[in-house]
Coordinates of C-alpha atoms in Angstrom, one line a residue:
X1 CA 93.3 83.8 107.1
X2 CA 95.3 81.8 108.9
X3 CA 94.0 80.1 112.2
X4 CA 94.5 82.1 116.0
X5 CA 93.6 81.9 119.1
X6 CA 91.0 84.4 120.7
X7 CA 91.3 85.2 124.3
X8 CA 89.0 88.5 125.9
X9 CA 90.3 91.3 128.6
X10 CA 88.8 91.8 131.3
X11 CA 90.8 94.9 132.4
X12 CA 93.1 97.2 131.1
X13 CA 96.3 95.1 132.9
X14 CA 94.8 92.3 131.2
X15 CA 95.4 93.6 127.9
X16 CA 98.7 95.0 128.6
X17 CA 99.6 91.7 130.0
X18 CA 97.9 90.3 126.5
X19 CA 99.8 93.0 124.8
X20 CA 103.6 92.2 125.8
X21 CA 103.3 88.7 124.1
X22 CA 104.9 89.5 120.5
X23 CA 102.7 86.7 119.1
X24 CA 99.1 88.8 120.5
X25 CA 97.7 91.6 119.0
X26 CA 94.6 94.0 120.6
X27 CA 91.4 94.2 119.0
X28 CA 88.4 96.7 119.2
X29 CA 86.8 97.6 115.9
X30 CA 89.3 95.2 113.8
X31 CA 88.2 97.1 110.7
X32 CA 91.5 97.5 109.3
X33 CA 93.0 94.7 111.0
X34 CA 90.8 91.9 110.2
X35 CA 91.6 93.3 106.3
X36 CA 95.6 92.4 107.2
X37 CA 95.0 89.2 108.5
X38 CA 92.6 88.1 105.4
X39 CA 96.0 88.8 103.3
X40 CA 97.8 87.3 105.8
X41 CA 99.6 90.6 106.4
X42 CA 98.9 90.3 109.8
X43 CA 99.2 86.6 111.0
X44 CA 98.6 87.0 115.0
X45 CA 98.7 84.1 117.2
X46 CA 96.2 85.2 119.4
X47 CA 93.6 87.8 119.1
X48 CA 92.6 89.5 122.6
X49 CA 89.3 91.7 122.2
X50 CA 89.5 94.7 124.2
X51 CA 85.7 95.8 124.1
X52 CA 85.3 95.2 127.7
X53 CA 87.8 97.1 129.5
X54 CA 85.8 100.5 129.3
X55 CA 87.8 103.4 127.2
X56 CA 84.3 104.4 125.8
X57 CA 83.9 107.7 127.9
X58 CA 84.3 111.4 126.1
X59 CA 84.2 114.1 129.0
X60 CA 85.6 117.5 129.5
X61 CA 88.9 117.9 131.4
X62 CA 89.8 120.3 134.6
X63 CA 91.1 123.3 132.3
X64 CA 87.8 123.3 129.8
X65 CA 89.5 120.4 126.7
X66 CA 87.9 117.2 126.3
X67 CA 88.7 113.7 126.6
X68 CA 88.1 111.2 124.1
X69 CA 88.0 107.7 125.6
X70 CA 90.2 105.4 122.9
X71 CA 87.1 103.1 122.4
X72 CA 84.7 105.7 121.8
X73 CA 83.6 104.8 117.8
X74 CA 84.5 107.5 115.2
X75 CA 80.9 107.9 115.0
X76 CA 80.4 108.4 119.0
X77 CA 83.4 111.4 118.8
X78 CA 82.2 112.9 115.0
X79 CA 79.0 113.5 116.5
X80 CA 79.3 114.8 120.5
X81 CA 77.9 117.9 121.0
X82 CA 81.1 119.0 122.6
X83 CA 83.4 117.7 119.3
X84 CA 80.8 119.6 116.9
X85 CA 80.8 123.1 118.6
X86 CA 84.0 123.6 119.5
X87 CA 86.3 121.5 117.3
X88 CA 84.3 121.0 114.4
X89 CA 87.4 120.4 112.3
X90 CA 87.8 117.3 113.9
X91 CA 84.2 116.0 113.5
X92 CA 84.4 117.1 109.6
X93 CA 87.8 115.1 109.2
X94 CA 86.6 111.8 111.0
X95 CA 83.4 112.3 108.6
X96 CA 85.2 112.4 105.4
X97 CA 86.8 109.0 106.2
X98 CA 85.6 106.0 105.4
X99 CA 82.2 104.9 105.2
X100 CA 79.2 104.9 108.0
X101 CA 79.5 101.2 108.5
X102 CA 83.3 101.7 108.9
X103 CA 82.9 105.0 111.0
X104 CA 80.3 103.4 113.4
X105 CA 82.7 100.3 114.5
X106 CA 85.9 101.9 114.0
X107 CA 87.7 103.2 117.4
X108 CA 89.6 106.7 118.1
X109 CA 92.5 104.2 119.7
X110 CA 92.3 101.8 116.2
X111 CA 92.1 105.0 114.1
X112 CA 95.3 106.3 115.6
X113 CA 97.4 103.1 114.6
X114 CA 95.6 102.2 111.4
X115 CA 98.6 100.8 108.7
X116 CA 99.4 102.0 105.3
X117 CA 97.2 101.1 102.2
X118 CA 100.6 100.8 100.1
X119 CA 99.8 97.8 97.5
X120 CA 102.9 96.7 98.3
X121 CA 102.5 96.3 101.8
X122 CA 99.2 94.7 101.6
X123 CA 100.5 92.2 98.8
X124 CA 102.9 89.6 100.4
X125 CA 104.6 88.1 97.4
X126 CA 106.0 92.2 96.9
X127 CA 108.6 93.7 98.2
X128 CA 108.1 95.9 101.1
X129 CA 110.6 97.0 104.1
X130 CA 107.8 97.8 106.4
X131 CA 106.0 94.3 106.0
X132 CA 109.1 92.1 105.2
X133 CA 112.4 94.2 106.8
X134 CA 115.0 94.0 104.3
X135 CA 112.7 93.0 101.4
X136 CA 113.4 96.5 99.5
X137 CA 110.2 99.1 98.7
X138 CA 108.6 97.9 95.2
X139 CA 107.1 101.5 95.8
X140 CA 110.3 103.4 94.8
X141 CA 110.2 103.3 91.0
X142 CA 107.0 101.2 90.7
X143 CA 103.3 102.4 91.3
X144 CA 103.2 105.2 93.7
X145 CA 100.5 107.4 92.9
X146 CA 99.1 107.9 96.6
X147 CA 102.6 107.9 97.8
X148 CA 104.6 110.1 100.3
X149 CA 106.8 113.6 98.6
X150 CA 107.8 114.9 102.0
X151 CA 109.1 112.8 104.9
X152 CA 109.7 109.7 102.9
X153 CA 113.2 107.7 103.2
X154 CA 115.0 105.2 100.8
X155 CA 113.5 102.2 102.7
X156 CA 109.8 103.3 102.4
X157 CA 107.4 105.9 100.8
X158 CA 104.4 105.0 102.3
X159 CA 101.8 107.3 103.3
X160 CA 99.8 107.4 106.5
X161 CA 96.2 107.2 105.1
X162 CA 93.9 108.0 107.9
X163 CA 91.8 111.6 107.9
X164 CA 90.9 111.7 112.1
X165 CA 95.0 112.3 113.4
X166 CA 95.4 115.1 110.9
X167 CA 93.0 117.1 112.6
X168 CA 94.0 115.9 115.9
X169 CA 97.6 117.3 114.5
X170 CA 96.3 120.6 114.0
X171 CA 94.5 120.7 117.6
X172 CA 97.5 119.8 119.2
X173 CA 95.9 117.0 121.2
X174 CA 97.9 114.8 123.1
X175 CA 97.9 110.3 123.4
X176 CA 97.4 108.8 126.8
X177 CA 99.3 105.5 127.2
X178 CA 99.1 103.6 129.8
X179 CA 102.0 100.9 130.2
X180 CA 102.3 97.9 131.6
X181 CA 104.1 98.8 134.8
X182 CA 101.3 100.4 135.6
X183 CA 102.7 103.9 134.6
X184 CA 100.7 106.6 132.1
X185 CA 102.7 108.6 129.7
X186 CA 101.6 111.1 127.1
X187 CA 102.7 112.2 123.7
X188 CA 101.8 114.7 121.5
X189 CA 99.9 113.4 118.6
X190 CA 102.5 115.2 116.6
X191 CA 105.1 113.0 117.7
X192 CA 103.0 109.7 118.1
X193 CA 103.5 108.5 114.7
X194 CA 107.2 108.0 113.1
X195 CA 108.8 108.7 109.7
X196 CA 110.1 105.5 108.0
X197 CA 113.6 106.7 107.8
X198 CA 115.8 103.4 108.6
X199 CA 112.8 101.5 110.3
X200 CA 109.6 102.1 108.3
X201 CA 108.4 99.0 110.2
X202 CA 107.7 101.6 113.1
X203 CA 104.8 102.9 112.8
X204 CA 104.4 104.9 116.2
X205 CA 105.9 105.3 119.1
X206 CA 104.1 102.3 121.3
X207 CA 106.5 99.6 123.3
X208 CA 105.5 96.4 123.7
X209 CA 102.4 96.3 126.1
X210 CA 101.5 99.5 125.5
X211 CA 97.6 100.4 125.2
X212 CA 96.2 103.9 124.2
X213 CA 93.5 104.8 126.6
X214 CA 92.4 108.6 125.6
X215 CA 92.9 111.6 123.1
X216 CA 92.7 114.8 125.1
X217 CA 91.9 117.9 123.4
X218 CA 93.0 121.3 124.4
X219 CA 90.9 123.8 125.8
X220 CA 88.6 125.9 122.6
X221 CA 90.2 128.0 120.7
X222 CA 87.5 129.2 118.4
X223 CA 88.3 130.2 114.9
X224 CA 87.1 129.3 111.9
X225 CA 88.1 125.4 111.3
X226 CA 88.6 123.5 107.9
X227 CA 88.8 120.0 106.8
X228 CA 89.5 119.7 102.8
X229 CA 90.6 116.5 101.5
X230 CA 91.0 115.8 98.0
X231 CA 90.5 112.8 96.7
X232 CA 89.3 110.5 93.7
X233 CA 85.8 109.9 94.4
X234 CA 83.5 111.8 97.0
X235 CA 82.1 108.7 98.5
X236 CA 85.3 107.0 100.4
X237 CA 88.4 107.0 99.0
X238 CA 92.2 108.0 101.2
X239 CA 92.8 111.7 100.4
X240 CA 95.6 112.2 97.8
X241 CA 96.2 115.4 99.7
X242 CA 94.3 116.9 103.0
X243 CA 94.6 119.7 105.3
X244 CA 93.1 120.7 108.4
X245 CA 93.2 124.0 109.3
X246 CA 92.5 126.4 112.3
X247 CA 92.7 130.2 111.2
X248 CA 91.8 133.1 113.3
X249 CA 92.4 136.3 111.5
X250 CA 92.0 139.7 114.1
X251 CA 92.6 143.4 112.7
X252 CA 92.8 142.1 109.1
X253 CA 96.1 139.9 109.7
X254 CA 96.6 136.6 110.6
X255 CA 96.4 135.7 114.9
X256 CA 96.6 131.9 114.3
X257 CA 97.3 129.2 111.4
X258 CA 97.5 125.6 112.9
X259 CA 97.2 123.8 109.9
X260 CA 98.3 119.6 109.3
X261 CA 98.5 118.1 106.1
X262 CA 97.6 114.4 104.9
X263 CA 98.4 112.3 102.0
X264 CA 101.8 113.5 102.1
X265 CA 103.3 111.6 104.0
X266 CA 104.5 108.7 106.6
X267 CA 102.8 110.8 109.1
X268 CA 100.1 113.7 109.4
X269 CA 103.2 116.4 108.7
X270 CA 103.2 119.8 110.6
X271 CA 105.1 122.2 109.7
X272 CA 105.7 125.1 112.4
X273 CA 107.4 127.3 110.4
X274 CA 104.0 127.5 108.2
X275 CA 102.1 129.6 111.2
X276 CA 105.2 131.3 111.9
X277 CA 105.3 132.9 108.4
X278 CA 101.6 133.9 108.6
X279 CA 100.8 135.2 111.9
X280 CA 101.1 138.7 111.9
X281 CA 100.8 139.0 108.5
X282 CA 97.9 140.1 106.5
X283 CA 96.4 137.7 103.5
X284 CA 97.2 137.8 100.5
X285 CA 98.3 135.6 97.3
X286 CA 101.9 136.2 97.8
X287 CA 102.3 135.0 101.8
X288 CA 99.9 131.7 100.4
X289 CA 102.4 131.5 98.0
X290 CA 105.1 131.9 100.7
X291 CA 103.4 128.9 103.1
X292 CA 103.3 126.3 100.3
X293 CA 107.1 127.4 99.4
X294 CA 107.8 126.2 103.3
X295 CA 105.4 123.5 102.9
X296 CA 107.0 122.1 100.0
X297 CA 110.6 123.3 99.8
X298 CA 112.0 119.5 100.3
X299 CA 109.3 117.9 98.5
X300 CA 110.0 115.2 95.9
X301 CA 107.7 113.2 94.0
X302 CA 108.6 109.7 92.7
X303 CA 107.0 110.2 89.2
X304 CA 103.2 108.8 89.8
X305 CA 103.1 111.1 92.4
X306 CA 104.3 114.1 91.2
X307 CA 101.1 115.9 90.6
X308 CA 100.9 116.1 95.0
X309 CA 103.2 118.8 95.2
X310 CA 101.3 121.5 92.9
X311 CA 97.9 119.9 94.0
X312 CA 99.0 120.5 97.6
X313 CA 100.1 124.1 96.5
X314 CA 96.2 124.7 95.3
X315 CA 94.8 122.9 97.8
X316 CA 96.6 125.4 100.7
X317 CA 96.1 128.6 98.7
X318 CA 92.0 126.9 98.6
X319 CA 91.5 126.5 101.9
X320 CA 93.4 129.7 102.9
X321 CA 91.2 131.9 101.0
X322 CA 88.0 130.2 102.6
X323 CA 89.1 130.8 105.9
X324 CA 89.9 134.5 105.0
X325 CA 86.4 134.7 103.4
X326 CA 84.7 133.0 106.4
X327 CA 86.6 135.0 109.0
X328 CA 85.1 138.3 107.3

């Protein structure tokens, strides 16, 4: 690790102040940052710890949704009253990540703009256009098992790898960011992070200065809520592919199908043609069959990989069928 500087907010302008120096980067939880900077991935100037700005609050908004303060832990959301009765998809997503230890220090802010576990992005004598721009993907024709077969782009093939935005993609929630004129803007979460296309360095949509401060949830919906992820060991491992789903299903036919899917690509990916198929329709193995067509029509695998696309096919038809047996 190489040697920085460590400086402490005192206030939210303080750390967008911190922020809009290229050569600073924010910490909270640091578990996945610390990681980058051990393999000098991440080589920060200074580091400004952000732990004592506030942030930490979850509490229910005007129209019945709730706010999640972006320093709340993952372990402070998974396991509010409010996150478990209500949007238990969530709480079972940010539960299948990681480990406790991980969960208990990790933040919802952090979560959000975690980096890809590509080997060749964490390996800095390899190629890789999203560490090194212009350095080529060692991905593309070399080992890409857990990589991306939707989304992905000639410069990079990297997956997102985190399990707590794909539910937050099928809630619809929304990112506070506050900025550091002072303003607040909001994006949905389904537009917060960005495909690689020709900048894969781009991970999200924050400017310079820019500081998450919440995750608001929409009002209930009900339902019955699913988080499967699939993945090579039960204890912790990054899901080869994952799906959060909320399913309602009224007079034997379909009344809602928000569903987001990991491990597929740069990005939790949404697909709104997916609910548009179902609703209105009644189950059965033909329309599941029809959703993973739509799911998968541009899909391409990059040879380790190529088992994702009928393992996501499975997976979707899976968790379908639960929801139609739980909805009965």
């Amino acid at each position: 690790m190489r040697p920085f500087q460590y400086s402490k907010a005192r206030a939210l302008s303080d750390a967008t102040q911190l922020a809009s120096d290229a050569s600073t980067m924010l910490i909270a939880g640091g578990t996945n940052l610390i990681d980058l900077m051990k393999l000098q991935v991440e080589t920060p100037g200074t580091l400004a710890d952000i732990n004592s700005i506030g942030l930490r609050e979850i509490e229910e908004t005007g129209d019945g949704g709730l706010r999640l303060g972006a320093l709340s832990t993952n372990t402070e959301t998974a396991v509010h009253p409010r996150v478990r009765s209500d949007y238990p998809v969530l709480a079972r997503a940010i539960l299948a990540g990681a480990t406790q230890q991980l969960r208990n220090k990790a933040t919802n802010g952090g979560n959000l703009c975690q980096r890809t576990r590509c080997t060749y992005f964490t390996k800095p004598d390899q190629p890789c256009n999203k560490r090194d721009p212009g350095s080529g993907c060692g991905a593309i024709g070399g080992v890409a098992k857990l990589h991306a077969v939707l989304g992905a782009s000639d410069q990079c093939i990297a997956t997102y790898p985190g399990d707590m935005a794909v539910a937050l993609s099928a809630l619809d929630a929304l990112v506070e960011i506050y900025s550091p004129d002072g303003s607040n803007r909001t994006v949905p979460v389904r537009d917060f992070h960005c495909l690689p296309g020709e900048t894969p360095w781009r991970d999200n949509v924050l400017e310079a200065g820019e500081v998450i401060t919440a995750v608001t949830l929409p009002p209930a919906v009900g339902g019955t809520q699913l988080y499967r992820k699939v993945r090579e060991r039960s204890s912790y491992a990054f899901a080869l592919v994952s799906i959060a789903a909320l399913i309602k299903i009224e007079g034997g036919c379909f009344t809602r199908a928000d569903l987001a899917f990991g491990g597929l690509a740069h990005k939790p990916w949404h697909d709104p043609r997916i609910a548009e198929a179902l609703i209105g329709q009644a189950p059965s193995d033909e329309l599941f069959d029809l959703a993973a067509d739509i799911l998968l029509e541009n899909a391409q695998g990059h040879g380790d990989n190529d088992f994702k696309i009928p393992l996501a096919r499975r997976t979707l038809h899976a968790v379908l069928s639960q929801a139609v047996e739980e909805a009965a």
